[in-house]
Amino acid sequence: MSSCCTPGGSRSTAAARTTAAEGTTTVYAVAGMTCGHCAATLTEAVGGLDGVLSVEVDLAAGHVGVTTEGAPDDARIAEAVGEAGYELTGRAA
């Protein structure tokens, strides 16, 4: 697992979002996110999956909200998160 930050070492706690849409939203706990670049990377990785309508990353909470057309495919989402360099640790409570 890797994390990143801006070249100057600063970190952002801002949330990254794709376009909001109707669908089923599931919130996952993700370890290793530290900055805006992490949020953008996860938004792109998970948002590129078929059936994903939107992604919202909350760095402060360590959560990634994923809105899908139907039931989410947790295994595919976990794989995309892992390939991006982070760890999906489960669904958030």
Coordinates of N, CA, C and O in Angstrom, one line a residue:
M1 N 0.8 -1.2 0.0 CA 0.0 0.0 0.0 C 0.9 1.2 0.0 O 1.9 1.3 0.7
S2 N 0.5 2.2 -0.8 CA 1.3 3.5 -0.8 C 0.4 4.6 -0.7 O -0.8 4.5 -0.9
S3 N 0.9 5.7 -0.3 CA 0.1 7.0 -0.2 C 1.0 8.1 -0.8 O 2.1 7.9 -1.1
C4 N 0.4 9.2 -1.0 CA 1.1 10.3 -1.6 C 0.7 11.6 -1.0 O -0.2 11.7 -0.2
C5 N 1.5 12.6 -1.4 CA 1.1 14.0 -1.1 C 1.7 14.9 -2.1 O 2.4 14.4 -3.0
T6 N 1.4 16.2 -2.1 CA 1.9 17.1 -3.0 C 3.4 17.2 -2.9 O 4.0 16.8 -1.9
P7 N 4.1 17.6 -4.0 CA 5.6 17.7 -3.9 C 6.1 18.5 -2.7 O 7.2 18.2 -2.2
G8 N 5.4 19.5 -2.3 CA 5.8 20.3 -1.2 C 5.5 19.6 0.2 O 5.9 20.2 1.2
G9 N 4.9 18.5 0.2 CA 4.6 17.8 1.4 C 3.3 18.2 2.0 O 2.9 17.7 3.1
S10 N 2.5 19.1 1.4 CA 1.2 19.5 2.0 C 0.2 18.5 1.7 O 0.3 17.7 0.8
R11 N -0.8 18.5 2.5 CA -1.9 17.5 2.4 C -3.2 18.2 2.4 O -3.4 19.2 3.1
S12 N -4.1 17.7 1.6 CA -5.5 18.3 1.5 C -6.5 17.4 2.2 O -6.4 16.2 2.0
T13 N -7.5 18.0 2.8 CA -8.6 17.2 3.4 C -9.8 17.4 2.6 O -10.9 17.0 3.0
A14 N -9.7 18.0 1.5 CA -10.9 18.2 0.6 C -11.5 16.9 0.0 O -10.7 16.0 -0.2
A15 N -12.7 16.9 -0.2 CA -13.4 15.7 -0.8 C -13.3 15.9 -2.4 O -13.4 17.0 -2.9
A16 N -13.1 14.8 -3.1 CA -13.1 14.8 -4.5 C -14.4 14.2 -4.9 O -14.8 13.2 -4.4
R17 N -15.0 14.7 -6.0 CA -16.3 14.2 -6.4 C -16.4 14.1 -7.9 O -15.8 14.8 -8.6
T18 N -17.2 13.1 -8.4 CA -17.6 13.0 -9.8 C -19.0 13.6 -9.8 O -19.6 13.9 -8.8
T19 N -19.6 13.6 -11.0 CA -20.9 14.1 -11.1 C -21.9 13.3 -10.3 O -21.9 12.0 -10.4
A20 N -22.8 13.9 -9.5 CA -23.8 13.2 -8.7 C -24.8 12.6 -9.7 O -25.2 13.1 -10.7
A21 N -25.3 11.4 -9.3 CA -26.3 10.8 -10.1 C -27.2 9.9 -9.2 O -26.8 9.6 -8.1
E22 N -28.4 9.5 -9.7 CA -29.2 8.6 -8.9 C -28.7 7.2 -9.0 O -28.0 6.8 -10.0
G23 N -28.9 6.4 -8.0 CA -28.4 5.0 -8.0 C -28.3 4.6 -6.5 O -28.8 5.1 -5.6
T24 N -27.6 3.5 -6.3 CA -27.3 2.9 -5.0 C -25.9 3.4 -4.6 O -24.9 3.2 -5.2
T25 N -25.9 4.0 -3.4 CA -24.6 4.5 -2.8 C -24.2 3.6 -1.7 O -24.9 3.3 -0.8
T26 N -22.9 3.2 -1.8 CA -22.3 2.4 -0.8 C -21.0 3.1 -0.3 O -20.3 3.6 -1.2
V27 N -20.8 3.1 1.0 CA -19.6 3.8 1.5 C -18.6 2.8 2.0 O -19.0 1.9 2.8
Y28 N -17.4 2.9 1.5 CA -16.3 1.9 1.9 C -15.3 2.6 2.7 O -15.0 3.8 2.5
A29 N -14.6 1.9 3.6 CA -13.5 2.4 4.4 C -12.2 2.0 3.6 O -12.1 0.9 3.1
V30 N -11.4 3.1 3.3 CA -10.2 2.9 2.5 C -9.0 3.4 3.3 O -9.0 4.6 3.8
A31 N -8.0 2.6 3.4 CA -6.7 3.0 4.1 C -5.7 3.5 3.2 O -5.6 3.0 2.0
G32 N -4.9 4.5 3.6 CA -3.8 5.0 2.8 C -4.0 6.3 2.2 O -3.0 6.8 1.5
M33 N -5.2 6.8 2.2 CA -5.4 8.1 1.6 C -4.9 9.3 2.5 O -5.3 9.3 3.7
T34 N -4.1 10.2 1.9 CA -3.6 11.3 2.7 C -3.8 12.7 2.1 O -3.6 13.7 2.8
C35 N -4.1 12.8 0.8 CA -4.1 14.1 0.2 C -5.0 14.2 -1.0 O -5.7 13.2 -1.4
G36 N -5.1 15.3 -1.6 CA -6.0 15.5 -2.8 C -5.6 14.7 -3.9 O -6.5 14.2 -4.7
H37 N -4.3 14.4 -4.1 CA -3.9 13.5 -5.2 C -4.5 12.1 -5.0 O -4.9 11.4 -5.9
C38 N -4.4 11.6 -3.7 CA -5.0 10.3 -3.4 C -6.5 10.3 -3.8 O -7.0 9.3 -4.4
A39 N -7.2 11.4 -3.4 CA -8.6 11.4 -3.7 C -8.9 11.4 -5.2 O -9.8 10.7 -5.7
A40 N -8.1 12.2 -6.0 CA -8.3 12.2 -7.4 C -7.9 10.9 -8.0 O -8.6 10.4 -9.0
T41 N -6.9 10.2 -7.6 CA -6.5 8.9 -8.1 C -7.6 7.9 -7.8 O -8.0 7.1 -8.8
L42 N -8.2 7.8 -6.7 CA -9.3 6.9 -6.4 C -10.6 7.3 -7.1 O -11.3 6.4 -7.6
T43 N -10.8 8.5 -7.3 CA -12.0 8.9 -8.0 C -11.9 8.4 -9.5 O -12.9 7.9 -10.0
E44 N -10.7 8.6 -10.1 CA -10.5 8.1 -11.4 C -10.6 6.6 -11.5 O -11.2 6.0 -12.4
A45 N -9.9 5.9 -10.6 CA -9.8 4.4 -10.7 C -11.2 3.8 -10.5 O -11.6 2.9 -11.3
V46 N -11.9 4.2 -9.5 CA -13.2 3.6 -9.2 C -14.3 4.2 -10.1 O -15.1 3.4 -10.6
G47 N -14.2 5.4 -10.5 CA -15.2 6.0 -11.4 C -15.1 5.5 -12.8 O -16.1 5.6 -13.5
G48 N -14.0 4.8 -13.2 CA -13.8 4.3 -14.5 C -14.5 2.9 -14.6 O -14.5 2.3 -15.7
L49 N -15.0 2.3 -13.5 CA -15.6 1.0 -13.6 C -17.0 1.1 -14.2 O -17.7 2.0 -14.0
D50 N -17.3 0.0 -15.0 CA -18.6 0.0 -15.6 C -19.7 0.0 -14.5 O -19.5 -0.7 -13.4
G51 N -20.7 0.7 -14.6 CA -21.8 0.8 -13.7 C -21.7 1.8 -12.6 O -22.6 2.0 -11.8
V52 N -20.5 2.4 -12.5 CA -20.3 3.4 -11.4 C -20.7 4.7 -12.0 O -20.3 5.2 -13.0
L53 N -21.6 5.4 -11.2 CA -22.2 6.7 -11.6 C -21.5 7.8 -11.0 O -21.3 8.9 -11.6
S54 N -21.0 7.7 -9.8 CA -20.3 8.8 -9.1 C -19.4 8.2 -8.0 O -19.7 7.1 -7.5
V55 N -18.4 9.0 -7.6 CA -17.5 8.7 -6.5 C -17.3 9.9 -5.7 O -17.1 11.0 -6.2
E56 N -17.4 9.7 -4.3 CA -17.1 10.9 -3.4 C -16.1 10.4 -2.4 O -16.3 9.4 -1.7
V57 N -14.9 11.0 -2.3 CA -13.9 10.7 -1.4 C -13.9 11.6 -0.2 O -13.8 12.9 -0.4
D58 N -13.9 11.1 1.0 CA -13.8 11.9 2.2 C -12.5 11.5 2.9 O -12.5 10.5 3.6
L59 N -11.5 12.3 2.7 CA -10.2 12.0 3.2 C -10.2 12.0 4.8 O -9.6 11.1 5.4
A60 N -10.8 12.9 5.4 CA -10.8 13.0 6.8 C -11.4 11.8 7.5 O -10.9 11.3 8.5
A61 N -12.5 11.3 6.9 CA -13.1 10.1 7.4 C -12.5 8.8 6.9 O -12.7 7.7 7.5
G62 N -11.7 8.8 5.9 CA -11.2 7.6 5.3 C -12.2 6.8 4.5 O -12.1 5.6 4.5
H63 N -13.2 7.5 4.0 CA -14.3 6.9 3.3 C -14.4 7.2 1.8 O -14.0 8.3 1.4
V64 N -14.8 6.3 1.0 CA -15.1 6.5 -0.4 C -16.5 6.0 -0.7 O -16.9 4.9 -0.5
G65 N -17.4 7.0 -1.1 CA -18.8 6.7 -1.4 C -18.9 6.4 -2.9 O -18.4 7.2 -3.7
V66 N -19.5 5.3 -3.2 CA -19.6 4.9 -4.6 C -21.0 4.7 -5.0 O -21.7 3.9 -4.3
T67 N -21.5 5.4 -6.0 CA -22.9 5.3 -6.4 C -22.9 4.5 -7.7 O -22.2 4.8 -8.7
T68 N -23.7 3.4 -7.7 CA -23.7 2.5 -8.8 C -25.1 2.4 -9.4 O -26.1 2.7 -8.7
E69 N -25.2 1.9 -10.6 CA -26.5 1.7 -11.3 C -27.4 0.7 -10.6 O -28.6 0.8 -10.5
G70 N -26.8 -0.3 -10.1 CA -27.5 -1.4 -9.3 C -26.7 -1.7 -8.1 O -26.0 -0.9 -7.5
A71 N -26.7 -3.0 -7.7 CA -25.9 -3.4 -6.5 C -24.5 -3.3 -6.9 O -24.0 -3.6 -8.0
P72 N -23.7 -2.8 -5.9 CA -22.2 -2.7 -6.2 C -21.5 -4.0 -6.2 O -21.9 -5.0 -5.6
D73 N -20.5 -4.1 -7.0 CA -19.6 -5.3 -7.0 C -18.4 -5.0 -6.1 O -17.4 -4.4 -6.6
D74 N -18.6 -5.4 -4.9 CA -17.5 -5.1 -3.9 C -16.1 -5.6 -4.3 O -15.1 -4.9 -4.1
A75 N -16.1 -6.7 -4.9 CA -14.8 -7.3 -5.3 C -14.1 -6.5 -6.4 O -12.9 -6.2 -6.4
R76 N -14.9 -6.0 -7.4 CA -14.3 -5.2 -8.5 C -13.9 -3.8 -7.9 O -12.8 -3.3 -8.3
I77 N -14.7 -3.3 -7.0 CA -14.3 -2.0 -6.4 C -13.0 -2.1 -5.6 O -12.1 -1.3 -5.7
A78 N -12.9 -3.2 -4.8 CA -11.8 -3.5 -4.0 C -10.5 -3.7 -4.8 O -9.4 -3.2 -4.5
E79 N -10.7 -4.3 -6.0 CA -9.6 -4.5 -6.9 C -9.1 -3.2 -7.5 O -7.9 -3.0 -7.6
A80 N -10.0 -2.3 -7.9 CA -9.7 -1.0 -8.4 C -8.9 -0.2 -7.4 O -7.9 0.5 -7.7
V81 N -9.4 -0.2 -6.2 CA -8.8 0.5 -5.1 C -7.4 0.0 -4.8 O -6.4 0.7 -4.7
G82 N -7.2 -1.4 -4.8 CA -5.9 -2.0 -4.6 C -4.9 -1.6 -5.7 O -3.8 -1.4 -5.5
E83 N -5.4 -1.7 -7.0 CA -4.6 -1.4 -8.1 C -4.1 0.1 -8.1 O -3.1 0.4 -8.6
A84 N -4.9 1.0 -7.5 CA -4.6 2.4 -7.3 C -3.6 2.6 -6.2 O -3.0 3.7 -6.0
G85 N -3.3 1.6 -5.4 CA -2.3 1.7 -4.3 C -2.9 1.9 -2.9 O -2.1 2.3 -2.0
Y86 N -4.1 1.6 -2.7 CA -4.8 1.8 -1.5 C -5.4 0.5 -1.0 O -5.4 -0.5 -1.8
E87 N -6.0 0.4 0.2 CA -6.6 -0.8 0.7 C -8.0 -0.5 1.1 O -8.3 0.2 2.0
L88 N -9.0 -1.2 0.4 CA -10.4 -1.2 0.8 C -10.5 -2.2 2.0 O -10.2 -3.4 1.9
T89 N -10.9 -1.7 3.2 CA -10.9 -2.5 4.4 C -12.3 -3.0 4.7 O -12.5 -3.7 5.7
G90 N -13.3 -2.6 3.9 CA -14.7 -3.1 4.1 C -15.6 -1.9 3.9 O -15.3 -0.8 3.6
R91 N -16.9 -2.2 4.1 CA -17.9 -1.2 4.1 C -17.9 -0.4 5.3 O -17.7 -1.0 6.4
A92 N -18.1 0.9 5.2 CA -18.1 1.8 6.4 C -19.4 1.6 7.1 O -20.5 1.4 6.5
A93 N -19.4 1.7 8.4 CA -20.6 1.5 9.3 C -21.5 2.7 9.2 O -21.1 3.8 8.9

